[in-house]
Tab-separated table of C-alpha atoms and ligand atoms in Angstrom:
chain	number	residue	atom	x	y	z
A	10	MET	CA	-11.566	0.949	26.230
A	11	TYR	CA	-9.337	2.750	23.737
A	12	ARG	CA	-9.959	6.386	22.840
A	13	ALA	CA	-6.786	7.240	20.959
A	14	PHE	CA	-3.850	5.959	18.918
A	15	LEU	CA	-0.205	6.847	18.953
A	16	LEU	CA	1.420	6.461	15.534
A	17	LYS	CA	5.167	5.997	15.222
A	18	TYR	CA	7.302	6.337	12.151
A	19	SER	CA	10.821	5.416	11.346
A	20	GLU	CA	13.013	8.480	11.439
A	21	ILE	CA	15.986	7.235	9.481
A	22	TRP	CA	15.212	9.204	6.329
A	23	ILE	CA	13.897	12.362	7.789
A	24	LYS	CA	16.584	14.864	8.519
A	25	GLY	CA	16.445	18.621	7.997
A	26	LYS	CA	13.961	19.852	5.428
A	27	ASN	CA	12.863	16.310	4.546
A	28	ARG	CA	11.533	15.872	8.014
A	29	TYR	CA	9.016	18.641	7.595
A	30	LEU	CA	7.861	17.320	4.207
A	31	PHE	CA	7.611	13.768	5.518
A	32	GLU	CA	5.641	14.727	8.619
A	33	ASN	CA	3.219	16.992	6.796
A	34	ALA	CA	2.566	14.360	4.138
A	35	LEU	CA	2.039	11.770	6.853
A	36	LEU	CA	-0.386	13.981	8.759
A	37	GLU	CA	-2.368	14.626	5.621
A	38	GLN	CA	-2.621	10.916	4.822
A	39	VAL	CA	-3.657	10.036	8.364
A	40	LYS	CA	-6.434	12.637	8.141
A	41	ARG	CA	-7.500	11.299	4.753
A	42	ALA	CA	-7.712	7.760	6.118
A	43	LEU	CA	-9.752	8.939	9.117
A	44	ASP	CA	-12.137	10.936	6.931
A	45	ARG	CA	-13.480	7.631	5.669
A	46	CYS	CA	-14.155	6.362	9.178
A	47	GLU	CA	-17.101	6.892	11.438
A	48	GLY	CA	-16.608	9.620	14.051
A	49	ARG	CA	-14.446	12.736	14.356
A	50	PHE	CA	-10.793	12.771	15.334
A	51	GLU	CA	-8.114	15.167	16.408
A	52	VAL	CA	-4.725	14.582	14.764
A	53	ILE	CA	-1.664	16.167	16.356
A	54	LYS	CA	2.010	15.927	15.525
A	55	GLU	CA	4.251	15.836	18.548
A	56	GLN	CA	7.819	14.813	19.319
A	57	GLY	CA	8.338	12.561	16.341
A	58	ARG	CA	4.980	10.861	16.637
A	59	VAL	CA	1.394	11.437	15.558
A	60	PHE	CA	-1.329	11.396	18.129
A	61	VAL	CA	-4.880	10.558	17.043
A	62	ALA	CA	-7.672	11.086	19.562
A	63	ALA	CA	-11.351	10.310	19.025
A	64	LEU	CA	-13.591	13.322	19.692
A	65	THR	CA	-16.807	11.352	19.261
A	66	GLU	CA	-17.940	7.747	19.246
A	67	PHE	CA	-15.940	5.718	16.734
A	68	ASP	CA	-15.528	2.181	15.452
A	69	TYR	CA	-12.255	0.799	16.807
A	70	ASP	CA	-11.784	-1.959	14.213
A	71	GLU	CA	-12.611	0.253	11.268
A	72	THR	CA	-10.314	3.016	12.500
A	73	LEU	CA	-7.432	0.649	13.189
A	74	ALA	CA	-7.821	-0.943	9.730
A	75	ALA	CA	-7.719	2.507	8.120
A	76	LEU	CA	-4.611	3.532	10.072
A	77	LYS	CA	-2.902	0.275	9.100
A	78	ARG	CA	-3.165	1.329	5.462
A	79	VAL	CA	-1.314	4.626	5.887
A	80	PHE	CA	2.129	4.413	4.328
A	81	GLY	CA	4.857	5.913	6.490
A	82	VAL	CA	3.388	4.641	9.771
A	83	SER	CA	5.701	2.004	11.227
A	84	SER	CA	3.633	1.109	14.278
A	85	ILE	CA	0.317	1.891	15.905
A	86	CYS	CA	-0.290	1.864	19.655
A	87	PRO	CA	-3.912	1.929	20.859
A	88	VAL	CA	-4.093	4.268	23.846
A	89	VAL	CA	-6.329	4.466	26.906
A	90	VAL	CA	-7.011	8.094	27.798
A	91	VAL	CA	-7.499	8.939	31.479
A	92	GLU	CA	-8.907	12.411	31.958
A	93	ASP	CA	-8.259	12.663	35.681
A	94	SER	CA	-4.542	11.942	35.982
A	95	GLU	CA	-4.455	12.145	39.787
A	96	PHE	CA	-2.262	9.206	40.834
A	97	GLU	CA	-4.843	7.112	42.726
A	98	ASN	CA	-7.252	7.384	39.830
A	99	LEU	CA	-4.475	6.566	37.395
A	100	LYS	CA	-3.675	3.420	39.392
A	101	LYS	CA	-7.292	2.342	39.161
A	102	ASN	CA	-7.198	2.721	35.398
A	103	VAL	CA	-3.870	0.945	35.059
A	104	TYR	CA	-5.289	-1.911	37.110
A	105	GLU	CA	-8.265	-2.273	34.777
A	106	TYR	CA	-6.064	-2.025	31.724
A	107	VAL	CA	-3.564	-4.639	32.876
A	108	SER	CA	-6.218	-7.056	34.065
A	109	LYS	CA	-7.994	-6.884	30.713
A	110	LEU	CA	-4.900	-7.471	28.609
A	111	TYR	CA	-2.462	-9.474	30.715
A	112	GLY	CA	-4.180	-10.271	34.013
A	113	LYS	CA	-4.439	-14.009	33.475
A	114	GLY	CA	-1.082	-14.717	31.821
A	115	GLU	CA	2.561	-14.859	32.843
A	116	TYR	CA	4.704	-12.063	31.490
A	117	THR	CA	7.722	-9.983	32.298
A	118	PHE	CA	7.058	-6.256	32.224
A	119	LYS	CA	8.463	-2.823	32.720
A	120	VAL	CA	6.733	0.506	33.280
A	121	GLU	CA	7.945	3.376	31.115
A	122	ALA	CA	6.754	6.701	32.477
A	123	LYS	CA	6.925	10.196	31.069
A	124	ARG	CA	5.789	13.341	32.799
A	125	GLY	CA	4.800	15.921	30.193
A	126	TYR	CA	4.314	18.818	32.597
A	127	LYS	CA	6.317	19.819	35.626
A	128	ASP	CA	3.489	20.473	38.080
A	129	TYR	CA	2.567	16.818	38.387
A	130	PRO	CA	3.470	15.817	41.959
A	131	LEU	CA	5.535	12.742	40.950
A	132	ALA	CA	8.600	12.712	38.728
A	133	SER	CA	8.853	10.219	35.834
A	134	MET	CA	11.085	7.857	37.819
A	135	GLU	CA	8.690	7.879	40.756
A	136	ILE	CA	5.682	7.199	38.556
A	137	ALA	CA	7.488	4.244	36.982
A	138	SER	CA	8.651	2.683	40.225
A	139	GLU	CA	5.412	3.186	42.160
A	140	MET	CA	3.253	1.942	39.329
A	141	GLY	CA	5.640	-0.972	38.757
A	142	ALA	CA	5.395	-2.001	42.410
A	143	PHE	CA	1.612	-1.660	42.303
A	144	ILE	CA	1.332	-3.940	39.226
A	145	LEU	CA	3.733	-6.455	40.733
A	146	ASP	CA	1.583	-6.635	43.894
A	147	SER	CA	-1.686	-6.858	42.012
A	148	PHE	CA	-0.893	-9.529	39.409
A	149	PRO	CA	0.918	-12.695	40.512
A	150	GLY	CA	1.701	-13.700	36.882
A	151	LEU	CA	3.664	-10.511	36.156
A	152	LYS	CA	7.375	-10.133	36.915
A	153	VAL	CA	9.628	-7.157	36.405
A	154	ASP	CA	12.391	-7.294	33.804
A	155	VAL	CA	13.929	-3.890	33.121
A	156	HIS	CA	16.235	-5.095	30.318
A	157	GLU	CA	14.145	-7.247	27.994
A	158	PRO	CA	10.558	-7.163	29.199
A	159	GLN	CA	7.842	-8.883	27.178
A	160	ILE	CA	5.526	-5.958	27.866
A	161	ARG	CA	6.347	-2.282	28.156
A	162	ILE	CA	3.534	-0.456	29.873
A	163	HIS	CA	3.814	3.194	28.911
A	164	ILE	CA	2.310	5.869	31.087
A	165	GLU	CA	2.449	9.439	29.877
A	166	ILE	CA	1.081	12.355	31.780
A	167	ARG	CA	0.140	15.537	30.022
A	168	LYS	CA	-3.198	17.347	30.160
A	169	ASN	CA	-4.659	13.833	30.343
A	170	ALA	CA	-2.830	10.633	31.161
A	171	TYR	CA	-2.205	8.001	28.528
A	172	ILE	CA	-1.721	4.274	28.989
A	173	TYR	CA	-0.490	2.034	26.200
A	174	SER	CA	1.490	-1.151	25.689
A	175	GLN	CA	0.267	-2.828	22.512
A	176	VAL	CA	2.310	-2.278	19.381
A	177	ILE	CA	0.605	-3.093	16.087
A	178	LYS	CA	2.644	-3.179	12.907
A	179	GLY	CA	1.839	-0.361	10.480
A	180	ALA	CA	2.100	-0.344	6.676
A	181	GLY	CA	5.659	1.061	6.754
A	182	GLY	CA	7.172	2.759	3.716
A	183	MET	CA	6.941	6.474	2.990
A	184	PRO	CA	3.908	8.788	3.124
A	185	MET	CA	2.056	9.292	-0.126
A	186	GLY	CA	3.050	12.349	-2.056
A	187	THR	CA	6.715	12.449	-1.114
A	188	SER	CA	8.206	10.873	-4.280
A	189	GLY	CA	6.567	11.918	-7.596
A	190	SER	CA	4.226	9.885	-9.863
A	191	ALA	CA	4.399	6.632	-11.828
A	192	THR	CA	1.968	4.788	-14.097
A	193	LEU	CA	0.893	1.214	-13.327
A	194	LEU	CA	-0.064	-1.238	-16.051
A	195	LEU	CA	-2.967	-2.762	-14.190
A	196	SER	CA	-4.477	-6.017	-15.429
A	197	GLY	CA	-7.034	-8.123	-13.635
A	198	GLY	CA	-4.332	-10.543	-12.455
A	199	ILE	CA	-2.711	-11.161	-9.093
A	200	ASP	CA	0.598	-9.478	-9.772
A	201	SER	CA	0.022	-5.963	-11.033
A	202	PRO	CA	-2.072	-4.710	-8.075
A	203	VAL	CA	0.698	-5.935	-5.758
A	204	ALA	CA	3.324	-4.204	-7.917
A	205	GLY	CA	1.362	-0.932	-7.717
A	206	TYR	CA	1.026	-1.291	-3.970
A	207	MET	CA	4.756	-1.811	-3.530
A	208	ILE	CA	5.769	1.260	-5.485
A	209	ALA	CA	3.052	3.369	-3.839
A	210	ARG	CA	4.407	2.225	-0.497
A	211	ARG	CA	7.573	4.181	-1.256
A	212	GLY	CA	5.516	7.395	-1.328
A	213	VAL	CA	4.967	7.376	-5.097
A	214	HIS	CA	1.643	8.607	-6.422
A	215	ILE	CA	0.256	6.140	-8.966
A	216	ASP	CA	-2.192	6.260	-11.850
A	217	ALA	CA	-3.141	3.142	-13.806
A	218	VAL	CA	-3.710	1.977	-17.388
A	219	TYR	CA	-5.890	-1.003	-18.289
A	220	PHE	CA	-6.094	-2.482	-21.784
A	221	HIS	CA	-9.353	-4.143	-22.555
A	222	ALA	CA	-10.588	-5.840	-25.703
A	223	PRO	CA	-14.352	-5.738	-25.982
A	224	PRO	CA	-16.223	-7.858	-26.891
A	225	TYR	CA	-13.534	-10.485	-26.226
A	226	THR	CA	-13.171	-9.206	-22.695
A	227	SER	CA	-16.385	-8.515	-20.847
A	228	GLU	CA	-17.709	-5.516	-18.984
A	229	ARG	CA	-17.296	-7.633	-15.863
A	230	ALA	CA	-13.573	-7.976	-16.503
A	231	LYS	CA	-13.371	-4.188	-16.629
A	232	GLU	CA	-15.411	-3.851	-13.424
A	233	LYS	CA	-12.956	-6.226	-11.789
A	234	VAL	CA	-10.035	-3.979	-12.731
A	235	ILE	CA	-11.914	-0.932	-11.425
A	236	ASP	CA	-12.422	-2.823	-8.149
A	237	LEU	CA	-8.720	-3.636	-7.981
A	238	ALA	CA	-7.837	0.005	-8.639
A	239	ARG	CA	-10.143	0.984	-5.761
A	240	GLN	CA	-8.501	-1.510	-3.455
A	241	VAL	CA	-5.022	-0.238	-4.279
A	242	SER	CA	-6.238	3.357	-3.886
A	243	LEU	CA	-7.258	2.649	-0.288
A	244	TYR	CA	-3.505	2.742	0.316
A	245	SER	CA	-2.221	4.906	-2.473
A	246	GLY	CA	-4.896	7.603	-2.576
A	247	PRO	CA	-7.051	8.822	-5.466
A	248	MET	CA	-5.863	7.725	-8.898
A	249	LYS	CA	-6.853	7.998	-12.525
A	250	LEU	CA	-7.588	4.723	-14.292
A	251	TYR	CA	-7.131	4.969	-18.052
A	252	VAL	CA	-9.096	2.325	-19.930
A	253	VAL	CA	-7.672	1.772	-23.401
A	254	ASN	CA	-9.600	-0.138	-26.043
A	255	PHE	CA	-7.012	-2.533	-27.412
A	256	THR	CA	-9.263	-4.685	-29.634
A	257	GLU	CA	-8.360	-3.222	-33.000
A	258	ILE	CA	-4.620	-3.308	-32.324
A	259	GLN	CA	-4.794	-6.811	-30.951
A	260	MET	CA	-6.742	-8.132	-33.949
A	261	TYR	CA	-4.364	-6.452	-36.338
A	262	ILE	CA	-1.342	-7.994	-34.618
A	263	TYR	CA	-3.119	-11.350	-34.664
A	264	ASP	CA	-3.763	-11.101	-38.393
A	265	THR	CA	-0.300	-9.793	-39.264
A	266	CYS	CA	2.479	-11.187	-37.072
A	267	PRO	CA	3.778	-14.738	-36.506
A	268	HIS	CA	1.583	-16.343	-33.886
A	269	ASP	CA	4.373	-17.500	-31.615
A	270	GLU	CA	5.346	-13.808	-31.232
A	271	LEU	CA	1.869	-12.419	-30.524
A	272	THR	CA	2.285	-11.723	-26.837
A	273	ILE	CA	5.575	-9.928	-27.391
A	274	HIS	CA	4.083	-7.587	-30.013
A	275	MET	CA	1.046	-6.904	-27.890
A	276	ARG	CA	3.170	-6.167	-24.869
A	277	ARG	CA	5.377	-3.803	-26.873
A	278	TYR	CA	2.305	-1.806	-27.939
A	279	MET	CA	0.902	-1.813	-24.437
A	280	MET	CA	4.167	-0.395	-23.148
A	281	ARG	CA	4.260	2.280	-25.859
A	282	ILE	CA	0.686	3.396	-25.236
A	283	ALA	CA	1.146	3.356	-21.466
A	284	GLU	CA	4.294	5.442	-21.870
A	285	THR	CA	2.488	8.053	-23.983
A	286	ILE	CA	-0.248	8.305	-21.336
A	287	ALA	CA	2.391	8.495	-18.608
A	288	LYS	CA	4.320	11.285	-20.301
A	289	ASN	CA	1.155	13.337	-20.867
A	290	ASP	CA	0.589	13.037	-17.152
A	291	LYS	CA	4.138	14.033	-16.175
A	292	SER	CA	4.574	10.597	-14.703
A	293	LEU	CA	8.186	9.539	-14.191
A	294	GLY	CA	8.031	5.777	-14.736
A	295	LEU	CA	5.984	2.717	-15.641
A	296	ILE	CA	5.188	-0.124	-13.235
A	297	THR	CA	4.420	-3.726	-14.182
A	298	GLY	CA	3.818	-6.934	-12.241
A	299	GLU	CA	6.418	-8.929	-14.142
A	300	SER	CA	8.626	-11.511	-12.454
A	301	ILE	CA	11.482	-13.332	-14.157
A	302	GLY	CA	10.491	-16.600	-15.770
A	303	GLN	CA	6.882	-16.618	-14.569
A	304	VAL	CA	5.525	-16.960	-18.127
A	305	ALA	CA	7.017	-16.988	-21.629
A	306	SER	CA	6.735	-13.207	-21.935
A	307	GLN	CA	8.765	-12.733	-18.745
A	308	THR	CA	12.046	-14.434	-19.582
A	309	LEU	CA	15.022	-12.084	-19.699
A	310	GLN	CA	14.930	-12.265	-23.500
A	311	SER	CA	11.230	-11.364	-23.589
A	312	LEU	CA	11.598	-8.589	-21.028
A	313	ASN	CA	14.428	-7.231	-23.118
A	314	THR	CA	12.248	-7.030	-26.223
A	315	THR	CA	9.369	-5.305	-24.430
A	316	ASN	CA	11.562	-3.003	-22.388
A	317	SER	CA	13.362	-1.702	-25.439
A	318	VAL	CA	10.344	0.299	-26.682
A	319	CYS	CA	10.315	2.424	-23.513
A	320	THR	CA	12.340	5.490	-22.672
A	321	LEU	CA	10.881	5.930	-19.186
A	322	PRO	CA	12.254	3.605	-16.521
A	323	VAL	CA	10.072	0.526	-16.006
A	324	TYR	CA	9.758	-0.447	-12.355
A	325	ARG	CA	9.144	-4.145	-11.726
A	326	PRO	CA	9.021	-4.510	-7.959
A	327	LEU	CA	8.129	-8.239	-8.169
A	328	ILE	CA	10.960	-9.169	-10.489
A	329	GLY	CA	12.642	-11.572	-8.051
A	330	PHE	CA	9.553	-12.845	-6.269
A	331	ASP	CA	8.065	-16.324	-6.487
A	332	LYS	CA	4.359	-16.524	-7.228
A	333	GLN	CA	3.676	-17.777	-3.713
A	334	ASP	CA	5.305	-14.685	-2.168
A	335	ILE	CA	3.237	-12.452	-4.417
A	336	ILE	CA	0.043	-14.279	-3.483
A	337	GLU	CA	0.832	-13.770	0.178
A	338	ILE	CA	1.149	-10.018	-0.265
A	339	ALA	CA	-2.028	-9.953	-2.400
A	340	LYS	CA	-3.879	-11.661	0.448
A	341	ASN	CA	-2.467	-9.273	3.029
A	342	ILE	CA	-3.422	-6.158	1.126
A	343	GLY	CA	-6.859	-7.503	0.215
A	344	THR	CA	-6.630	-7.741	-3.595
A	345	PHE	CA	-6.308	-11.526	-3.925
A	346	ASP	CA	-9.989	-12.476	-3.806
A	347	THR	CA	-10.833	-10.032	-6.576
A	348	SER	CA	-7.803	-10.999	-8.661
A	349	ILE	CA	-8.813	-14.657	-8.808
A	350	LEU	CA	-12.329	-13.968	-10.078
A	351	PRO	CA	-12.466	-15.858	-13.347
A	352	TYR	CA	-12.999	-13.094	-15.913
A	353	GLU	CA	-10.746	-13.420	-18.914
A	354	ASP	CA	-8.098	-10.750	-19.462
A	355	CYS	CA	-7.212	-9.536	-22.886
A	356	CYS	CA	-4.054	-11.572	-23.326
A	357	THR	CA	-5.497	-14.955	-22.465
A	358	ILE	CA	-7.736	-14.957	-25.522
A	359	TYR	CA	-4.917	-14.494	-27.944
A	360	VAL	CA	-2.180	-16.566	-26.385
A	361	ALA	CA	-0.326	-18.775	-28.790
A	362	LYS	CA	-0.041	-22.494	-28.054
A	363	HIS	CA	3.735	-22.344	-28.251
A	364	PRO	CA	4.894	-18.789	-27.588
A	365	VAL	CA	8.545	-17.910	-28.114
A	366	THR	CA	10.424	-17.964	-24.859
A	367	LYS	CA	13.672	-16.538	-26.186
A	368	PRO	CA	12.641	-13.885	-28.693
A	369	ARG	CA	15.432	-12.053	-30.507
A	370	LEU	CA	15.039	-8.310	-30.666
A	371	ASP	CA	16.149	-8.013	-34.300
A	372	LYS	CA	13.654	-10.643	-35.393
A	373	ILE	CA	10.821	-9.048	-33.415
A	374	GLU	CA	11.636	-5.654	-34.904
A	375	ARG	CA	11.547	-7.180	-38.363
A	376	SER	CA	8.108	-8.701	-37.934
A	377	GLU	CA	6.867	-5.535	-36.278
A	378	LYS	CA	7.547	-3.693	-39.546
A	379	LEU	CA	4.647	-5.664	-41.033
A	380	LEU	CA	2.360	-3.564	-38.827
A	381	TYR	CA	3.625	-0.168	-39.926
A	382	ASP	CA	0.923	0.488	-42.563
A	383	LYS	CA	-1.860	0.958	-40.089
A	384	ILE	CA	-0.589	0.666	-36.553
A	385	ASP	CA	0.162	4.350	-35.918
A	386	GLU	CA	-3.347	5.467	-36.688
A	387	MET	CA	-4.725	2.647	-34.565
A	388	VAL	CA	-2.582	3.710	-31.631
A	389	GLU	CA	-3.681	7.292	-32.153
A	390	ARG	CA	-7.318	6.236	-32.173
A	391	ALA	CA	-6.898	4.117	-29.047
A	392	LEU	CA	-5.299	7.070	-27.258
A	393	ASN	CA	-7.987	9.513	-28.373
A	394	GLU	CA	-10.759	7.196	-27.276
A	395	THR	CA	-9.230	6.301	-23.935
A	396	GLU	CA	-11.718	6.496	-21.106
A	397	VAL	CA	-10.537	8.093	-17.858
A	398	ILE	CA	-12.103	6.883	-14.622
A	399	GLU	CA	-11.431	8.835	-11.447
A	400	ILE	CA	-10.908	6.445	-8.557
A	401	GLU	CA	-11.520	8.230	-5.250
B	324	LIG	P1	-0.810	-9.995	-13.722
B	324	LIG	O1	-1.108	-10.988	-12.675
B	324	LIG	O2	-0.405	-8.678	-13.170
B	324	LIG	O3	-1.887	-9.925	-14.760
B	324	LIG	P2	0.611	-11.883	-15.264
B	324	LIG	O4	1.402	-12.826	-14.491
B	324	LIG	O5	-0.732	-12.318	-15.751
B	324	LIG	O6	0.481	-10.544	-14.424
B	324	LIG	P3	1.204	-10.924	-17.912
B	324	LIG	O7	-0.205	-11.126	-18.321
B	324	LIG	O8	2.306	-11.426	-18.751
B	324	LIG	O9	1.514	-11.435	-16.453
B	324	LIG	O10	1.434	-9.394	-17.748
B	324	LIG	C1	2.607	-8.854	-17.256
B	324	LIG	C2	2.340	-7.441	-16.821
B	324	LIG	O11	1.862	-6.663	-17.917
B	324	LIG	C3	1.230	-7.351	-15.792
B	324	LIG	O12	1.723	-7.533	-14.484
B	324	LIG	C4	0.717	-5.966	-16.009
B	324	LIG	O13	1.547	-4.999	-15.379
B	324	LIG	C5	0.851	-5.799	-17.516
B	324	LIG	N1	-0.419	-6.180	-18.198
B	324	LIG	C6	-0.736	-7.379	-18.724
B	324	LIG	N2	-1.977	-7.355	-19.272
B	324	LIG	C7	-2.462	-6.101	-19.083
B	324	LIG	C8	-3.677	-5.420	-19.389
B	324	LIG	N3	-4.677	-6.041	-20.001
B	324	LIG	N4	-3.790	-4.130	-19.050
B	324	LIG	C9	-2.797	-3.490	-18.397
B	324	LIG	N5	-1.629	-4.067	-18.078
B	324	LIG	C10	-1.456	-5.352	-18.406
B	325	LIG	MG1	-2.184	-11.053	-16.521
């Protein structure tokens, strides 16, 4: 029954020049999302909203799912389009609409009417009261409540007439491309895809870096990370995925440093390499999926030792989240099922039995010196041999 969607966005942030940037970015992202759907659509900006109308046959569920992934959209209203807006015909359509959605239940309602052009024979108030009376007569379960109705039935009359009442929650946040770029350290785990999603949701463009360690980590583990990058990019847009071969560095750390410190040294080199890639890309920050206390390498002491090798800000949007909260978001955004596939990631192979949980920076820096003979050339080699995968 639906032929169109009305998209609303929160206007708090968009004053003056920002408004124009915000709306254009939003329009572009809505069009990008629709490009992947069956059918052709018209996308129009009007009066602080975006109107999407299907020009051909389209798949409602697919289109709604795509629109729900557009950052910046706060809510989505599916709209019935009535081409002949003559009042008797409009009543007929409203009757069908209400009986389909609410006909059998008990609800309070209100009609909100808007007349978009002056020549229509009824004024907005008249449309609202006549249509309200008509609905009241037709459906015994529906009662009027003008203050806090359970349902607001909107009727707008322009070239066509529009009927809508359902409000579906959108992705929220800010449209992509309004806040610069950051670089996500993307592993195959549950947390980092969620972290990337959360920063992207603020309008930040993201690219990703994955450290793999063949042959200790398999081709399938890499495919899993590529899949996760694709899933995040459904929201965040095209991204580059840098795949860094970390085997040589990891082995060298394993052979050289105290084993209870392994994870800390590996994480420090991951952060350094990711930062170099980020800076070459004019990216303005790193993103990780860390959360305080989740594992030994995420105590405040550990975070302090890994953070201290970076000069770019490191964004950790999950820092105060419990695992269960993170899992919930992962399920909502569709990355969870891939994240729990059982392919080893590069850290799990080298984890110490008893890792330090309160590393001291001075001590870590001292043992890191043991690496200085060869580590720079290894880092250089890893950077030179980095594979870049374009995720569309
Ligand atoms: P995740 O679920 O994101 O893998 P985790 O709980 O397993 O997180 P760690 O393995 O300690 O935690 O990693 C912490 C963060 O470091 C990850 O969230 C991710 O941002 C980054 N990271 C860890 N391993 C890799 C990797 N192989 N490649 C890229 N980034 C990584
Ligand atoms: Mg992990």
